[in-house]
Amino acid sequence: MKFDRRLVIMITDLHGSKYINVDMIFKQLSAYVLVFILTLGLFIYASITIINKEIEETKNRNNYLLKEFADMQKHNQHLNKVVQEKDEEIALVGDKFETIESVIGVKKDDVGEETLLESDDFSLMERMDTTSISALQKSFIMKFIPNGKPLDIELRISGPYGKRYHPILKIYHIHTGIDMATPMNTPVYATADGVIDWASNSGNGGYGKLVKISHAFGFRTYYAHLNDIKVQRGEFVKKGQLVALSGSTGTSTGPHLHYEIRFLGQPIDPINFIQWDMQNFNSIFEKERRISWLSLLEIINNLMGRKQEQLQSSPQIQDSRGK
Ligand SMILES: [Zn+2]
């Protein structure tokens, strides 16, 4: 015989009795709890799956970004290298441009004002005993440092040195030399002893046919717009020696000589040197203050002094003098 364990509660009130099957309620409740637990489980499972997926995605994204970062770093390195190369190129082009500027006689900024020695020696001119410079020393200086005209005709300056409006290029620039009007084929002479370091009919830009002479102590002279060059590169020339015939080659509106003096590569006003001679020997020390004349004179004095000593101590030379 089966024992029935159904639990029934009977509620009795004024209207009568009511039976409540407790077991049924318990079963229903269990079903609800089970459904709830299952739902919760499903929810947790789904959540974990989603979170895992998200973690995976984040990892992937992270890896991707790391890779991209590495690529960008590589690219950055490459760009840095390119920039460095360009910098070098610019520096190189700058050098070339400098040359081109000087070749066509154009320079934007003031020529070498800062870089050339702004000599204080001239406040020290009192220290320099110019009266003690002997005639021999003076003639030595006048032989080796450019002075006087490069032409044997009357000086007619058609374009001074310095800032001016370029008649052909239509821009303001520093005229690096002095223009002297000449008839065609006027002889052009070296203004000091030196060596021809440039004698070329082409490749000189606005200068046209050009001769450059390297002189002692850092000086150089340029003779431009020539019609005919009479010397060759490497040839030693004396002051007053014919180097060319004037003309109108390059950037030129008519026959003239563009004469330039450079000291340590930088143009200086040639007029002070053109007007410099034995009579006004000391004038250059006042007029051209960018050259350390004091130290230059010391060198020359030293050189000449030694030469005189040698002359005096050499019996052969004394003998030959005696004859
Ligand atoms: Zn000129």
Short mmCIF file of C-alpha atoms and ligand atoms in Angstrom, two decimals:
data_model
loop_
_atom_site.label_atom_id
_atom_site.label_comp_id
_atom_site.label_asym_id
_atom_site.label_seq_id
_atom_site.Cartn_x
_atom_site.Cartn_y
_atom_site.Cartn_z
CA MET A 1 0.00 0.00 0.00
CA LYS A 2 1.27 3.31 -1.06
CA PHE A 3 1.49 5.99 1.53
CA ASP A 4 0.17 9.27 0.25
CA ARG A 5 2.28 12.15 1.55
CA ARG A 6 0.28 14.97 0.06
CA LEU A 7 0.06 17.84 2.48
CA VAL A 8 -3.23 19.69 2.36
CA ILE A 9 -4.05 22.72 4.42
CA MET A 10 -7.67 23.41 5.14
CA ILE A 11 -8.73 26.97 5.87
CA THR A 12 -12.14 27.48 7.37
CA ASP A 13 -13.96 30.76 7.77
CA LEU A 14 -17.51 32.01 7.84
CA HIS A 15 -18.14 31.18 4.19
CA GLY A 16 -16.88 27.68 4.41
CA SER A 17 -13.66 25.66 4.02
CA LYS A 18 -10.90 26.04 1.42
CA TYR A 19 -8.16 23.47 0.65
CA ILE A 20 -4.70 24.47 -0.29
CA ASN A 21 -2.39 21.86 -1.73
CA VAL A 22 0.99 22.81 -0.15
CA ASP A 23 2.88 20.23 -2.14
CA MET A 24 1.68 21.80 -5.40
CA ILE A 25 2.85 25.24 -4.30
CA PHE A 26 6.24 23.85 -3.34
CA LYS A 27 6.59 22.18 -6.74
CA GLN A 28 5.67 25.39 -8.55
CA LEU A 29 8.12 27.36 -6.43
CA SER A 30 10.87 24.86 -7.23
CA ALA A 31 10.15 25.23 -10.91
CA TYR A 32 10.43 29.03 -10.65
CA VAL A 33 13.73 28.79 -8.75
CA LEU A 34 15.08 26.36 -11.33
CA VAL A 35 14.09 28.63 -14.18
CA PHE A 36 15.69 31.58 -12.36
CA ILE A 37 18.92 29.70 -11.74
CA LEU A 38 19.04 28.52 -15.35
CA THR A 39 18.41 32.04 -16.62
CA LEU A 40 21.10 33.43 -14.31
CA GLY A 41 23.53 30.72 -15.47
CA LEU A 42 22.77 31.47 -19.07
CA PHE A 43 23.22 35.18 -18.43
CA ILE A 44 26.58 34.68 -16.68
CA TYR A 45 27.73 32.38 -19.44
CA ALA A 46 26.71 34.88 -22.10
CA SER A 47 28.39 37.71 -20.19
CA ILE A 48 31.62 35.78 -19.79
CA THR A 49 31.59 34.87 -23.46
CA ILE A 50 31.03 38.51 -24.44
CA ILE A 51 33.73 39.75 -22.04
CA ASN A 52 36.17 37.12 -23.30
CA LYS A 53 35.43 38.12 -26.83
CA GLU A 54 35.98 41.76 -25.92
CA ILE A 55 39.28 40.93 -24.17
CA GLU A 56 40.36 39.05 -27.28
CA GLU A 57 39.39 41.99 -29.46
CA THR A 58 41.22 44.44 -27.20
CA LYS A 59 44.29 42.23 -27.32
CA ASN A 60 44.10 42.16 -31.09
CA ARG A 61 43.61 45.90 -31.23
CA ASN A 62 46.56 46.36 -28.87
CA ASN A 63 48.75 44.15 -31.03
CA TYR A 64 47.64 46.02 -34.10
CA LEU A 65 48.40 49.39 -32.46
CA LEU A 66 51.78 48.12 -31.26
CA LYS A 67 52.58 47.04 -34.80
CA GLU A 68 51.37 50.38 -36.15
CA PHE A 69 53.47 52.19 -33.54
CA ALA A 70 56.52 50.17 -34.56
CA ASP A 71 55.82 50.99 -38.20
CA MET A 72 55.42 54.67 -37.37
CA GLN A 73 58.64 54.64 -35.39
CA LYS A 74 60.37 53.11 -38.37
CA HIS A 75 58.80 55.71 -40.64
CA ASN A 76 59.83 58.44 -38.19
CA GLN A 77 63.38 57.17 -38.26
CA HIS A 78 63.27 57.19 -42.03
CA LEU A 79 61.88 60.74 -42.07
CA ASN A 80 64.54 61.89 -39.61
CA LYS A 81 67.14 60.47 -41.92
CA VAL A 82 65.53 62.20 -44.89
CA VAL A 83 65.40 65.49 -42.96
CA GLN A 84 69.06 65.13 -42.08
CA GLU A 85 69.92 64.41 -45.69
CA LYS A 86 67.86 67.41 -46.83
CA ASP A 87 69.61 69.58 -44.23
CA GLU A 88 72.93 68.53 -45.67
CA GLU A 89 71.63 69.19 -49.18
CA ILE A 90 70.40 72.62 -48.13
CA ALA A 91 73.78 73.41 -46.59
CA LEU A 92 75.40 72.29 -49.82
CA VAL A 93 72.98 74.30 -51.96
CA GLY A 94 73.61 77.23 -49.60
CA ASP A 95 77.30 77.00 -50.35
CA LYS A 96 76.57 76.76 -54.05
CA PHE A 97 74.11 79.65 -53.82
CA GLU A 98 76.76 81.72 -52.06
CA THR A 99 79.05 81.02 -55.00
CA ILE A 100 76.30 81.77 -57.53
CA GLU A 101 75.48 84.99 -55.70
CA SER A 102 79.03 86.11 -55.84
CA VAL A 103 79.36 84.94 -59.44
CA ILE A 104 76.43 87.05 -60.61
CA GLY A 105 77.53 89.82 -58.26
CA VAL A 106 74.41 89.58 -56.11
CA LYS A 107 74.36 89.30 -52.36
CA LYS A 108 71.39 90.04 -50.14
CA ASP A 109 73.02 90.82 -46.83
CA ASP A 110 75.83 93.18 -46.09
CA VAL A 111 78.97 91.61 -47.33
CA GLY A 112 80.94 90.04 -44.54
CA GLU A 113 80.38 92.87 -42.07
CA GLU A 114 80.09 90.50 -39.14
CA THR A 115 82.46 87.77 -40.07
CA LEU A 116 85.43 89.86 -41.06
CA LEU A 117 87.54 91.08 -38.22
CA GLU A 118 86.20 94.47 -37.18
CA SER A 119 89.62 95.61 -36.26
CA ASP A 120 90.25 97.53 -33.08
CA ASP A 121 93.77 98.02 -34.31
CA PHE A 122 92.84 101.50 -35.45
CA SER A 123 92.17 102.78 -32.03
CA LEU A 124 95.61 101.27 -31.51
CA MET A 125 97.02 103.08 -34.53
CA GLU A 126 99.09 105.18 -32.14
CA ARG A 127 100.84 101.99 -31.14
CA MET A 128 101.67 101.39 -34.77
CA ASP A 129 104.64 103.53 -35.62
CA THR A 130 103.90 104.09 -39.31
CA THR A 131 106.84 106.48 -39.65
CA SER A 132 109.16 103.58 -38.96
CA ILE A 133 108.01 101.73 -42.07
CA SER A 134 110.94 101.99 -44.43
CA ALA A 135 110.65 102.79 -48.13
CA LEU A 136 111.77 99.24 -48.85
CA GLN A 137 109.02 97.83 -46.64
CA LYS A 138 106.48 100.11 -48.29
CA SER A 139 107.48 98.98 -51.76
CA PHE A 140 107.27 95.38 -50.60
CA ILE A 141 103.70 95.96 -49.38
CA MET A 142 102.77 97.82 -52.59
CA LYS A 143 104.02 94.88 -54.61
CA PHE A 144 102.07 92.18 -52.79
CA ILE A 145 98.83 93.83 -51.68
CA PRO A 146 96.48 95.05 -54.46
CA ASN A 147 96.71 98.80 -55.02
CA GLY A 148 96.15 101.32 -57.80
CA LYS A 149 94.03 100.98 -60.94
CA PRO A 150 93.88 97.80 -63.03
CA LEU A 151 93.66 100.10 -66.07
CA ASP A 152 96.03 102.57 -67.65
CA ILE A 153 93.26 105.01 -68.58
CA GLU A 154 91.57 107.77 -66.62
CA LEU A 155 89.38 106.30 -63.90
CA ARG A 156 85.67 106.64 -64.69
CA ILE A 157 83.54 104.79 -62.15
CA SER A 158 80.22 103.73 -63.64
CA GLY A 159 79.14 101.64 -60.66
CA PRO A 160 80.51 101.94 -57.13
CA TYR A 161 80.87 99.14 -54.60
CA GLY A 162 78.02 98.54 -52.18
CA LYS A 163 74.25 98.47 -52.06
CA ARG A 164 72.56 99.35 -55.33
CA TYR A 165 69.64 98.63 -57.61
CA HIS A 166 70.71 96.16 -60.24
CA PRO A 167 69.93 97.64 -63.68
CA ILE A 168 69.42 94.23 -65.31
CA LEU A 169 68.24 91.94 -62.49
CA LYS A 170 65.93 94.71 -61.12
CA ILE A 171 66.66 93.95 -57.48
CA TYR A 172 68.56 95.62 -54.64
CA HIS A 173 71.83 93.88 -53.92
CA ILE A 174 75.39 94.44 -52.80
CA HIS A 175 77.60 95.26 -55.75
CA THR A 176 80.66 93.24 -54.79
CA GLY A 177 83.09 95.24 -56.90
CA ILE A 178 83.56 98.51 -58.72
CA ASP A 179 82.59 99.11 -62.35
CA MET A 180 84.93 101.17 -64.49
CA ALA A 181 83.82 102.33 -67.92
CA THR A 182 86.34 101.38 -70.59
CA PRO A 183 86.49 101.37 -74.36
CA MET A 184 86.34 97.83 -75.77
CA ASN A 185 89.65 95.92 -75.49
CA THR A 186 91.30 98.23 -72.96
CA PRO A 187 94.33 96.45 -71.40
CA VAL A 188 93.68 95.16 -67.88
CA TYR A 189 96.64 94.81 -65.50
CA ALA A 190 97.23 92.85 -62.29
CA THR A 191 97.12 95.19 -59.28
CA ALA A 192 99.65 93.13 -57.28
CA ASP A 193 101.95 90.15 -57.69
CA GLY A 194 100.13 86.87 -57.47
CA VAL A 195 99.10 83.68 -59.17
CA ILE A 196 96.22 83.28 -61.63
CA ASP A 197 93.78 80.97 -59.90
CA TRP A 198 90.94 81.41 -62.38
CA ALA A 199 91.00 82.27 -66.08
CA SER A 200 87.87 81.12 -67.80
CA ASN A 201 85.71 82.16 -70.73
CA SER A 202 82.64 80.32 -69.45
CA GLY A 203 80.88 79.03 -66.38
CA ASN A 204 81.19 82.34 -64.54
CA GLY A 205 77.51 83.36 -64.51
CA GLY A 206 77.05 87.10 -64.72
CA TYR A 207 80.79 87.74 -64.52
CA GLY A 208 81.27 86.70 -68.16
CA LYS A 209 84.90 86.07 -69.05
CA LEU A 210 86.69 86.22 -65.72
CA VAL A 211 90.21 86.30 -64.28
CA LYS A 212 90.92 85.86 -60.57
CA ILE A 213 94.33 86.42 -59.03
CA SER A 214 95.36 85.03 -55.67
CA HIS A 215 97.69 87.40 -53.83
CA ALA A 216 99.70 87.06 -50.63
CA PHE A 217 98.18 87.54 -47.16
CA GLY A 218 94.63 86.45 -48.08
CA PHE A 219 93.84 88.92 -50.86
CA ARG A 220 92.26 88.11 -54.21
CA THR A 221 91.32 90.29 -57.16
CA TYR A 222 88.61 89.65 -59.79
CA TYR A 223 88.57 91.10 -63.30
CA ALA A 224 85.22 90.51 -65.00
CA HIS A 225 83.20 91.05 -68.22
CA LEU A 226 86.47 90.65 -70.16
CA ASN A 227 86.66 90.35 -73.92
CA ASP A 228 89.95 88.50 -74.11
CA ILE A 229 91.95 86.67 -71.43
CA LYS A 230 95.75 86.80 -71.77
CA VAL A 231 96.81 84.50 -68.92
CA GLN A 232 96.34 80.90 -67.83
CA ARG A 233 95.45 79.36 -64.51
CA GLY A 234 98.58 78.68 -62.46
CA GLU A 235 100.61 81.43 -64.09
CA PHE A 236 102.46 83.79 -61.73
CA VAL A 237 102.01 87.43 -62.60
CA LYS A 238 103.69 90.64 -61.51
CA LYS A 239 101.95 93.83 -60.51
CA GLY A 240 101.25 95.76 -63.70
CA GLN A 241 101.36 92.69 -65.95
CA LEU A 242 98.72 92.49 -68.70
CA VAL A 243 96.13 89.84 -67.84
CA ALA A 244 93.24 90.61 -70.21
CA LEU A 245 91.42 93.02 -72.49
CA SER A 246 88.20 94.59 -71.22
CA GLY A 247 84.84 93.78 -72.75
CA SER A 248 81.14 93.37 -72.05
CA THR A 249 80.64 89.63 -71.51
CA GLY A 250 78.21 88.27 -68.90
CA THR A 251 75.62 90.49 -67.20
CA SER A 252 76.73 93.78 -68.70
CA THR A 253 75.10 96.69 -70.50
CA GLY A 254 78.27 98.00 -72.15
CA PRO A 255 82.05 97.68 -72.15
CA HIS A 256 83.39 98.06 -68.62
CA LEU A 257 85.68 96.36 -66.15
CA HIS A 258 84.18 94.94 -62.96
CA TYR A 259 87.07 94.96 -60.51
CA GLU A 260 86.70 93.22 -57.20
CA ILE A 261 88.99 92.81 -54.19
CA ARG A 262 88.34 90.05 -51.72
CA PHE A 263 89.93 89.46 -48.36
CA LEU A 264 89.50 85.92 -46.98
CA GLY A 265 86.88 85.35 -49.67
CA GLN A 266 84.77 88.37 -48.79
CA PRO A 267 84.45 91.40 -51.03
CA ILE A 268 85.78 94.70 -49.71
CA ASP A 269 85.47 98.17 -51.24
CA PRO A 270 88.16 98.38 -53.96
CA ILE A 271 88.10 102.19 -54.09
CA ASN A 272 90.33 102.52 -51.00
CA PHE A 273 92.87 100.24 -52.64
CA ILE A 274 92.59 101.91 -56.07
CA GLN A 275 93.38 105.28 -54.45
CA TRP A 276 96.19 103.80 -52.36
CA ASP A 277 99.77 104.67 -53.36
CA MET A 278 103.17 105.52 -51.89
CA GLN A 279 102.18 109.17 -51.34
CA ASN A 280 99.18 108.37 -49.14
CA PHE A 281 100.54 105.09 -47.83
CA ASN A 282 98.89 105.38 -44.39
CA SER A 283 95.42 106.20 -45.76
CA ILE A 284 94.44 102.57 -46.19
CA PHE A 285 94.87 101.87 -42.47
CA GLU A 286 92.15 104.42 -41.73
CA LYS A 287 89.84 103.64 -44.63
CA GLU A 288 89.80 99.83 -44.61
CA ARG A 289 89.24 98.81 -41.04
CA ARG A 290 88.28 95.21 -41.58
CA ILE A 291 91.87 94.12 -42.07
CA SER A 292 94.15 93.65 -39.11
CA TRP A 293 96.85 95.88 -40.55
CA LEU A 294 98.87 95.98 -37.33
CA SER A 295 99.51 92.25 -37.33
CA LEU A 296 100.06 92.25 -41.09
CA LEU A 297 102.67 95.02 -40.79
CA GLU A 298 104.37 93.15 -37.96
CA ILE A 299 104.67 90.10 -40.21
CA ILE A 300 106.02 92.13 -43.10
CA ASN A 301 108.42 94.07 -40.87
CA ASN A 302 109.65 90.83 -39.43
CA LEU A 303 110.11 89.38 -42.90
CA MET A 304 111.90 92.48 -44.21
CA GLY A 305 114.01 92.83 -41.07
CA ARG A 306 115.29 89.31 -41.44
CA LYS A 307 115.98 89.95 -45.11
CA GLN A 308 118.03 93.02 -44.25
CA GLU A 309 119.96 91.07 -41.62
CA GLN A 310 120.66 88.38 -44.19
CA LEU A 311 121.80 91.00 -46.68
CA GLN A 312 124.15 92.53 -44.11
CA SER A 313 125.55 89.19 -42.94
CA SER A 314 126.09 87.81 -46.42
CA PRO A 315 129.63 88.55 -47.64
CA GLN A 316 128.85 87.54 -51.22
CA ILE A 317 126.06 90.05 -51.49
CA GLN A 318 128.29 92.72 -49.90
CA ASP A 319 130.96 91.80 -52.42
CA SER A 320 128.58 92.00 -55.33
CA ARG A 321 127.32 95.32 -53.99
CA GLY A 322 130.86 96.62 -53.82
CA LYS A 323 131.48 95.90 -57.46
ZN ZN B 1 80.13 95.26 -61.49
#
